Coordinates of N, CA, C and O in Angstrom, one line a residue:
M3 N 16.0 -4.5 9.9 CA 14.6 -4.8 9.1 C 13.3 -5.4 10.1 O 14.0 -6.7 10.6
S4 N 12.2 -5.2 9.4 CA 10.9 -6.1 10.4 C 11.1 -7.5 9.8 O 11.0 -7.7 8.6
T5 N 10.2 -8.3 10.8 CA 9.9 -9.4 10.6 C 8.4 -9.9 10.3 O 8.0 -8.8 11.1
V6 N 8.3 -10.5 9.3 CA 6.5 -10.8 9.3 C 6.2 -12.2 9.3 O 7.2 -12.8 8.3
I7 N 4.9 -12.8 10.0 CA 4.3 -14.2 9.5 C 3.2 -13.7 8.8 O 2.1 -12.9 9.4
V8 N 3.1 -14.6 8.3 CA 1.3 -14.6 7.6 C 1.1 -16.3 7.6 O 1.4 -17.1 7.3
V9 N 0.0 -16.3 8.4 CA -0.6 -17.8 8.8 C -1.9 -17.9 8.5 O -2.8 -16.9 8.9
F10 N -2.6 -19.0 7.6 CA -3.6 -19.0 6.9 C -4.5 -20.2 7.3 O -3.6 -21.2 7.0
A11 N -5.8 -20.3 7.0 CA -6.6 -21.5 6.8 C -7.3 -21.1 5.5 O -8.2 -20.2 5.5
S12 N -7.3 -22.3 4.4 CA -8.1 -22.0 3.6 C -8.7 -23.3 3.0 O -7.8 -24.2 3.2
M13 N -10.3 -23.5 3.0 CA -10.9 -24.6 2.4 C -11.2 -24.9 1.0 O -11.0 -25.9 0.5
S14 N -11.4 -23.4 0.2 CA -11.6 -23.8 -1.4 C -10.8 -23.2 -1.9 O -10.9 -23.0 -2.9
G15 N -9.8 -22.7 -1.7 CA -8.8 -21.8 -2.5 C -9.0 -20.4 -2.0 O -7.8 -19.5 -2.1
N16 N -10.0 -20.0 -1.9 CA -10.3 -18.3 -2.0 C -9.5 -17.6 -0.8 O -8.5 -16.5 -0.9
T17 N -9.0 -17.9 0.8 CA -8.5 -17.6 1.6 C -6.9 -17.7 0.9 O -6.0 -16.3 1.1
E18 N -6.7 -18.8 0.2 CA -5.1 -18.6 0.1 C -5.1 -17.8 -1.4 O -3.7 -17.5 -1.4
E19 N -5.9 -17.9 -2.1 CA -5.4 -16.8 -2.7 C -5.1 -15.4 -2.6 O -4.6 -14.6 -3.0
M20 N -6.2 -14.9 -1.4 CA -5.7 -13.6 -1.0 C -4.5 -13.6 0.1 O -3.8 -12.7 0.1
A21 N -3.9 -14.8 0.6 CA -2.8 -15.1 1.2 C -1.9 -14.5 0.2 O -1.0 -13.7 0.5
D22 N -2.0 -15.5 -0.8 CA -1.1 -15.3 -1.7 C -0.3 -14.1 -2.6 O 0.8 -13.0 -2.3
A23 N -1.8 -12.8 -2.4 CA -1.0 -11.7 -3.0 C -1.1 -10.9 -1.8 O -0.5 -9.9 -2.1
I24 N -1.8 -11.0 -0.9 CA -1.0 -10.6 0.4 C 0.2 -10.3 0.7 O 1.2 -9.4 0.7
T25 N 0.7 -11.3 0.2 CA 2.2 -12.2 0.7 C 2.9 -11.2 -0.5 O 3.8 -10.8 -0.2
A26 N 2.6 -11.2 -1.8 CA 3.1 -10.6 -3.2 C 3.3 -9.2 -2.6 O 4.2 -8.7 -3.1
G27 N 2.3 -8.4 -2.0 CA 2.2 -7.1 -1.6 C 3.8 -6.9 -0.6 O 4.5 -6.1 -0.2
I28 N 3.4 -7.8 0.4 CA 4.7 -7.8 1.5 C 6.0 -8.0 0.8 O 6.9 -7.1 1.0
R29 N 6.1 -8.9 -0.1 CA 7.5 -8.8 -0.8 C 7.5 -7.8 -1.7 O 9.0 -7.1 -1.6
A30 N 6.9 -7.1 -2.2 CA 7.5 -5.8 -3.3 C 7.0 -4.7 -2.4 O 8.0 -4.0 -3.5
A31 N 7.3 -4.9 -0.8 CA 7.2 -3.8 -0.2 C 8.9 -4.0 0.8 O 9.3 -3.3 1.3
G32 N 9.2 -4.9 0.2 CA 10.9 -5.4 0.3 C 11.1 -6.0 1.7 O 12.1 -6.3 2.1
I33 N 9.8 -6.9 1.8 CA 10.1 -7.9 3.0 C 9.7 -8.9 2.6 O 8.6 -9.6 1.8
E34 N 10.5 -10.2 3.2 CA 10.2 -11.4 2.9 C 9.4 -12.5 3.8 O 9.7 -12.5 5.0
P35 N 8.3 -12.2 3.7 CA 7.7 -13.1 4.6 C 7.9 -14.3 5.5 O 8.0 -15.2 4.1
V36 N 7.2 -15.1 6.2 CA 7.5 -16.2 6.1 C 6.0 -16.6 6.2 O 5.0 -16.1 6.9
V37 N 5.4 -17.7 5.4 CA 4.2 -18.1 5.2 C 3.9 -19.5 5.3 O 4.4 -20.4 5.4
K38 N 2.7 -19.7 6.6 CA 2.6 -21.0 6.6 C 1.0 -21.2 6.9 O -0.2 -20.3 7.2
E39 N 0.9 -22.2 6.5 CA -1.0 -22.9 7.0 C -0.8 -23.0 8.1 O -0.2 -23.4 8.9
V40 N -2.1 -22.9 8.8 CA -2.3 -23.0 10.2 C -2.1 -24.1 10.8 O -1.4 -24.4 11.7
M41 N -2.1 -25.0 10.2 CA -2.0 -26.5 10.7 C -0.5 -26.6 11.2 O -0.2 -27.9 11.5
D42 N 0.6 -26.1 10.3 CA 1.8 -26.1 9.9 C 2.5 -25.1 10.9 O 3.5 -24.9 10.5
A43 N 1.2 -24.5 11.9 CA 2.3 -23.3 12.6 C 2.1 -23.4 14.1 O 0.8 -23.9 14.4
N44 N 2.5 -23.1 15.3 CA 2.0 -22.8 16.6 C 2.2 -21.6 17.1 O 2.8 -20.4 16.3
A45 N 1.0 -21.0 17.4 CA 0.8 -19.5 18.0 C 2.1 -19.2 18.7 O 2.5 -18.1 18.3
S46 N 2.7 -19.8 19.3 CA 3.8 -19.2 19.9 C 5.0 -18.7 19.1 O 5.6 -18.1 19.3
E47 N 5.3 -19.0 17.9 CA 5.6 -18.1 16.8 C 5.4 -17.2 16.5 O 6.5 -16.5 16.1
L48 N 4.4 -16.8 16.7 CA 3.8 -14.9 16.4 C 4.9 -13.7 17.3 O 4.9 -12.9 16.7
E49 N 5.2 -14.7 18.3 CA 6.1 -13.8 19.6 C 7.4 -13.6 18.9 O 8.3 -12.5 19.0
Q50 N 8.1 -14.1 17.6 CA 9.1 -13.9 16.9 C 9.2 -12.8 15.8 O 10.2 -12.4 15.4
Y51 N 7.6 -12.1 15.6 CA 7.7 -11.5 14.5 C 7.4 -10.1 14.6 O 6.4 -9.2 15.9
D52 N 7.8 -9.4 14.3 CA 7.4 -7.9 14.5 C 5.8 -7.6 13.7 O 5.1 -6.6 14.4
G53 N 5.8 -8.3 12.9 CA 3.9 -8.1 12.1 C 3.4 -9.2 11.9 O 4.4 -10.3 11.6
I54 N 2.6 -9.4 12.0 CA 1.6 -10.5 12.1 C 0.5 -10.7 11.1 O -0.4 -9.5 11.4
V55 N -0.1 -11.4 10.0 CA -1.2 -11.2 9.5 C -1.7 -12.8 9.4 O -1.0 -13.6 9.3
L56 N -2.7 -12.9 9.8 CA -3.8 -14.0 9.9 C -4.8 -13.9 9.0 O -5.1 -12.7 8.7
G57 N -5.1 -15.0 8.2 CA -6.4 -15.1 7.2 C -7.1 -16.7 7.6 O -6.9 -17.7 7.8
A58 N -8.1 -16.3 7.4 CA -9.2 -17.4 8.0 C -10.9 -17.2 7.0 O -10.8 -15.6 7.3
Y59 N -11.1 -18.3 6.7 CA -12.3 -18.2 6.0 C -13.7 -18.1 6.8 O -13.5 -19.0 8.4
T60 N -14.5 -17.6 7.1 CA -15.6 -17.7 8.2 C -16.2 -19.3 7.8 O -16.7 -19.4 6.7
W61 N -16.5 -19.9 8.9 CA -17.3 -21.3 9.1 C -18.7 -21.0 9.3 O -19.0 -20.8 10.5
G62 N -19.6 -21.7 8.7 CA -21.2 -21.6 9.5 C -21.4 -20.5 9.9 O -21.3 -19.5 8.6
D63 N -22.4 -20.4 10.9 CA -23.0 -18.9 10.9 C -21.8 -18.1 11.8 O -22.4 -16.7 12.2
G64 N -20.9 -18.4 11.6 CA -19.6 -17.2 11.8 C -18.8 -17.8 13.0 O -18.2 -16.7 13.9
E65 N -18.4 -18.7 12.7 CA -16.8 -19.3 13.5 C -15.5 -19.4 12.9 O -15.7 -19.3 11.5
L66 N -14.8 -19.8 14.0 CA -13.7 -19.8 13.3 C -13.8 -21.6 12.6 O -14.4 -22.5 13.2
P67 N -13.0 -21.8 11.4 CA -12.9 -23.0 10.7 C -12.0 -23.8 11.7 O -11.3 -23.6 12.6
D68 N -12.6 -24.8 11.6 CA -12.0 -26.2 12.8 C -10.6 -26.0 12.6 O -9.8 -26.3 14.3
E69 N -9.8 -26.0 11.5 CA -8.3 -26.2 11.5 C -7.6 -25.2 12.1 O -6.2 -25.0 12.5
F70 N -8.3 -24.0 12.6 CA -7.7 -22.8 13.0 C -8.1 -23.1 14.9 O -7.7 -22.1 15.4
L71 N -8.6 -23.8 15.1 CA -9.4 -23.8 16.6 C -8.4 -23.9 17.6 O -8.5 -23.6 18.7
D72 N -7.3 -25.3 17.7 CA -6.2 -25.2 18.2 C -5.3 -24.0 18.6 O -4.6 -23.4 18.9
F73 N -5.2 -23.4 17.2 CA -4.0 -22.5 17.1 C -5.0 -21.2 17.7 O -4.2 -20.3 18.7
Y74 N -5.7 -20.9 17.7 CA -6.5 -20.0 18.7 C -6.6 -20.1 19.9 O -6.4 -19.5 20.7
E75 N -6.7 -21.6 20.4 CA -6.7 -22.1 22.0 C -5.2 -21.5 22.6 O -4.8 -21.1 23.5
E76 N -4.6 -21.6 21.7 CA -3.1 -21.5 22.2 C -2.3 -20.5 22.3 O -1.7 -19.7 23.0
M77 N -3.7 -19.5 21.4 CA -3.1 -17.9 21.5 C -3.3 -17.4 22.9 O -2.3 -16.2 23.2
N78 N -3.9 -18.0 23.8 CA -4.1 -17.4 24.6 C -3.1 -17.7 26.0 O -2.9 -16.8 27.1
G79 N -1.9 -18.5 25.2 CA -0.5 -18.6 26.3 C 0.6 -17.2 25.8 O 1.9 -17.4 26.2
I80 N 0.5 -16.5 24.6 CA 1.4 -15.7 24.4 C 1.0 -14.5 24.6 O 0.2 -13.8 24.9
H81 N 2.1 -13.5 24.4 CA 2.1 -12.3 24.2 C 2.5 -11.5 23.2 O 3.8 -11.7 22.5
L82 N 2.0 -10.7 22.9 CA 2.4 -10.0 21.3 C 2.4 -8.4 21.6 O 2.0 -7.3 20.6
E83 N 2.6 -8.1 22.8 CA 2.8 -6.1 23.0 C 3.9 -5.6 22.4 O 4.5 -6.2 21.6
G84 N 3.2 -4.8 21.1 CA 3.9 -4.1 20.6 C 3.8 -4.5 18.8 O 4.4 -4.1 18.2
R85 N 3.5 -5.6 18.7 CA 3.5 -6.4 17.2 C 2.2 -5.7 16.7 O 1.1 -5.5 17.2
K86 N 2.6 -5.9 15.3 CA 1.6 -4.6 14.4 C 1.0 -6.1 13.7 O 1.6 -7.1 13.5
I87 N -0.7 -6.1 13.7 CA -1.2 -7.0 13.1 C -2.6 -6.2 11.6 O -2.8 -5.0 12.0
A88 N -2.8 -7.7 11.2 CA -4.0 -7.3 10.2 C -4.4 -8.6 10.0 O -3.8 -9.8 10.0
V89 N -5.7 -8.8 9.8 CA -6.3 -10.2 9.4 C -7.1 -10.0 8.4 O -8.0 -8.8 8.4
F90 N -7.6 -11.2 7.4 CA -7.9 -11.0 6.2 C -9.0 -12.1 6.3 O -8.4 -13.5 6.9
G91 N -9.7 -12.4 5.3 CA -10.2 -13.6 5.2 C -11.6 -13.6 3.9 O -12.3 -12.5 3.9
S92 N -11.8 -14.7 3.1 CA -13.2 -14.8 2.5 C -14.3 -14.8 3.1 O -14.5 -15.6 4.7
A93 N -15.3 -14.6 2.6 CA -16.7 -14.7 3.5 C -17.8 -14.9 2.2 O -17.5 -14.8 1.2
D94 N -18.6 -15.1 2.8 CA -20.1 -15.4 2.1 C -21.1 -14.8 2.7 O -21.7 -15.2 3.9
S95 N -22.1 -14.0 1.8 CA -22.8 -13.2 2.6 C -24.3 -13.7 2.7 O -25.3 -13.1 3.5
S96 N -24.3 -14.8 2.5 CA -25.6 -15.6 2.5 C -25.7 -15.9 4.0 O -27.0 -16.2 4.3
Y97 N -24.4 -15.9 4.7 CA -24.8 -16.3 6.3 C -25.0 -15.1 7.1 O -24.3 -13.8 6.5
P98 N -25.4 -15.0 8.3 CA -25.8 -13.8 8.9 C -24.6 -12.8 9.3 O -24.9 -11.7 9.6
M99 N -23.5 -13.5 9.8 CA -22.1 -13.2 10.2 C -21.2 -12.9 9.1 O -20.4 -14.0 8.8
F100 N -21.1 -11.7 8.5 CA -20.0 -12.1 7.3 C -18.6 -11.5 7.9 O -18.3 -10.5 8.4
G101 N -17.8 -12.8 7.1 CA -16.5 -12.5 7.8 C -16.3 -12.5 9.1 O -15.1 -12.0 9.8
A102 N -16.9 -13.3 10.0 CA -16.8 -13.1 11.5 C -15.4 -13.4 12.0 O -14.6 -13.6 12.9
A103 N -15.0 -14.5 11.6 CA -13.5 -15.0 11.6 C -12.6 -14.3 11.8 O -11.7 -13.8 12.6
V104 N -12.3 -13.2 11.0 CA -11.8 -12.1 10.9 C -11.6 -11.3 12.1 O -10.8 -10.6 12.6
D105 N -13.2 -10.8 12.5 CA -13.2 -10.3 13.8 C -12.8 -11.2 14.9 O -12.1 -10.3 16.3
I106 N -13.2 -12.6 14.8 CA -12.5 -13.1 16.1 C -11.3 -13.1 15.7 O -10.6 -12.7 17.5
L107 N -10.3 -13.2 15.5 CA -9.0 -13.3 15.3 C -8.1 -12.4 15.9 O -7.7 -11.8 16.3
T108 N -8.7 -10.7 15.4 CA -8.4 -9.4 15.3 C -8.5 -9.1 17.0 O -7.6 -8.8 17.6
E109 N -10.2 -9.9 17.5 CA -10.2 -9.7 19.0 C -8.8 -10.3 19.6 O -8.4 -9.7 20.7
K110 N -8.8 -11.5 19.1 CA -8.0 -12.2 19.8 C -6.5 -11.7 20.3 O -5.7 -11.4 21.2
L111 N -6.3 -11.0 18.8 CA -4.6 -10.5 18.9 C -4.4 -9.3 19.5 O -3.5 -9.3 20.1
Q112 N -5.6 -8.6 19.7 CA -5.3 -7.3 20.3 C -5.6 -8.0 22.2 O -4.7 -6.9 22.7
E113 N -6.3 -8.7 22.6 CA -6.2 -8.9 23.9 C -4.9 -9.4 24.2 O -4.5 -9.5 25.4
R114 N -4.3 -10.2 23.2 CA -2.7 -10.6 23.5 C -1.8 -9.5 23.4 O -0.6 -9.8 23.4
G115 N -2.3 -8.3 23.1 CA -1.5 -7.0 23.4 C -1.0 -6.3 22.2 O -0.2 -5.2 21.7
A116 N -1.5 -7.0 20.8 CA -1.0 -6.6 19.5 C -1.8 -5.5 18.9 O -2.7 -4.9 19.6
I117 N -1.1 -4.7 18.3 CA -1.8 -3.2 17.5 C -2.3 -3.4 16.5 O -1.3 -3.8 15.3
K118 N -3.5 -3.4 16.4 CA -4.2 -3.6 14.5 C -3.9 -2.5 13.8 O -3.8 -1.2 14.0
V119 N -3.2 -2.8 12.6 CA -3.0 -1.2 11.9 C -3.8 -1.5 10.7 O -3.8 -0.4 10.0
L120 N -4.1 -2.1 10.4 CA -4.9 -1.9 9.1 C -6.5 -2.9 9.8 O -6.7 -4.0 10.6
E121 N -7.5 -2.8 8.8 CA -9.1 -2.8 9.2 C -9.0 -4.2 8.9 O -8.5 -4.7 8.0
G122 N -9.9 -5.5 9.4 CA -10.3 -6.5 8.8 C -10.6 -6.4 7.1 O -11.2 -5.4 6.5
L123 N -9.9 -7.3 6.4 CA -10.4 -7.3 4.8 C -11.2 -8.6 4.6 O -10.3 -9.2 4.6
K124 N -12.3 -8.1 4.4 CA -13.0 -9.6 3.9 C -13.6 -9.3 2.7 O -13.8 -8.3 2.1
I125 N -13.4 -10.3 2.1 CA -13.7 -10.2 0.5 C -14.7 -11.3 0.5 O -14.8 -12.5 1.1
E126 N -15.9 -11.4 -0.5 CA -17.0 -12.0 -0.8 C -16.6 -13.1 -1.6 O -15.8 -12.6 -2.8
L127 N -16.7 -14.7 -1.0 CA -15.9 -15.8 -1.9 C -14.6 -15.6 -2.7 O -13.6 -15.3 -1.7
N128 N -14.8 -16.1 -3.9 CA -13.0 -15.6 -4.5 C -13.0 -14.3 -4.6 O -13.8 -14.0 -5.2
P129 N -11.7 -13.9 -4.6 CA -11.4 -12.5 -5.0 C -11.3 -12.5 -6.9 O -10.7 -13.1 -7.3
S130 N -12.1 -11.2 -7.3 CA -11.8 -10.9 -8.5 C -10.3 -10.2 -8.7 O -9.9 -10.0 -7.8
A131 N -10.2 -9.8 -9.8 CA -8.9 -9.4 -10.2 C -8.7 -8.0 -9.5 O -7.5 -7.7 -8.7
D132 N -9.9 -7.2 -9.6 CA -9.6 -6.1 -8.9 C -9.5 -6.2 -7.0 O -8.4 -5.3 -6.5
E133 N -10.2 -7.0 -6.6 CA -9.7 -7.6 -5.2 C -8.4 -8.3 -4.9 O -7.9 -7.8 -3.8
R134 N -7.7 -8.9 -6.1 CA -6.9 -9.1 -5.8 C -5.5 -8.3 -6.0 O -5.1 -8.3 -4.3
E135 N -6.0 -6.7 -6.3 CA -5.1 -5.9 -6.3 C -4.8 -5.4 -5.0 O -4.2 -4.9 -4.6
E136 N -6.3 -5.0 -4.4 CA -6.8 -4.5 -3.2 C -5.8 -5.3 -2.3 O -5.2 -5.1 -1.2
C137 N -5.7 -6.8 -2.3 CA -4.8 -7.4 -1.5 C -3.4 -7.2 -1.4 O -2.8 -7.2 -0.5
I138 N -3.0 -6.9 -2.6 CA -1.4 -6.9 -2.7 C -1.2 -5.5 -2.2 O -0.2 -5.4 -1.8
Q139 N -2.2 -4.3 -2.1 CA -2.2 -3.2 -1.5 C -2.3 -3.2 -0.2 O -1.6 -2.3 0.7
Y140 N -3.1 -4.4 0.4 CA -3.2 -4.5 1.9 C -1.7 -4.7 2.3 O -1.6 -4.6 3.4
G141 N -0.9 -5.5 1.6 CA 0.2 -5.9 1.9 C 1.3 -5.6 1.9 O 1.7 -4.8 2.8
K142 N 1.1 -4.6 1.0 CA 2.4 -3.0 0.7 C 2.1 -2.3 2.3 O 2.8 -1.5 2.7
S143 N 0.4 -1.8 2.2 CA -0.1 -1.1 3.4 C 0.5 -1.5 5.1 O 1.2 -1.0 6.0
F144 N 0.5 -2.6 4.8 CA 0.7 -3.4 6.0 C 2.3 -3.0 6.1 O 2.9 -2.7 7.4
V145 N 3.3 -3.6 5.5 CA 4.7 -2.9 5.7 C 4.7 -1.8 5.7 O 5.7 -1.3 6.6
E146 N 4.5 -0.6 4.6 CA 4.5 0.8 5.6 C 4.0 0.8 7.1 O 4.5 1.6 7.7
S147 N 2.8 0.4 7.8 CA 2.5 -0.1 8.8 C 3.8 0.0 10.0 O 3.9 0.9 11.0
L148 N 5.1 -0.6 9.8 CA 6.3 -1.2 10.3 C 7.1 -0.5 10.4 O 7.8 -0.4 11.3
A149 N 7.0 0.4 9.7 CA 7.9 1.3 9.5 C 8.3 2.5 10.9 O 7.0 3.0 11.4

């Protein structure tokens, strides 16, 4: 059976809501993921999993949140060849770069050899009921991609 880790950063709770729904989808598809806030995780842990799902809100004009910076730098030293990945995050369209943290993390994971199996999921601020369902489906689809 495949193993999955979900690592996320959330300031206002929006990205955490997304993480909760995606995790519910992963569970509904039959996998019990390891779920961690980024401050409680080390990038080297990612090497232990078949599936990696990262979540981050976009800070400022298109940057990673501060709490993700050390983890991001640590990713330079890991090897993720063959691991399947997906990235999600809450975003704010009032800024010029909508959800740039999702793109930054996806690019870094792919640099490290990982395989993107789903497009990045970006949701404006907090997820609506329909968007929460979209997150659940995202988690289920991620598990299907591991088969």
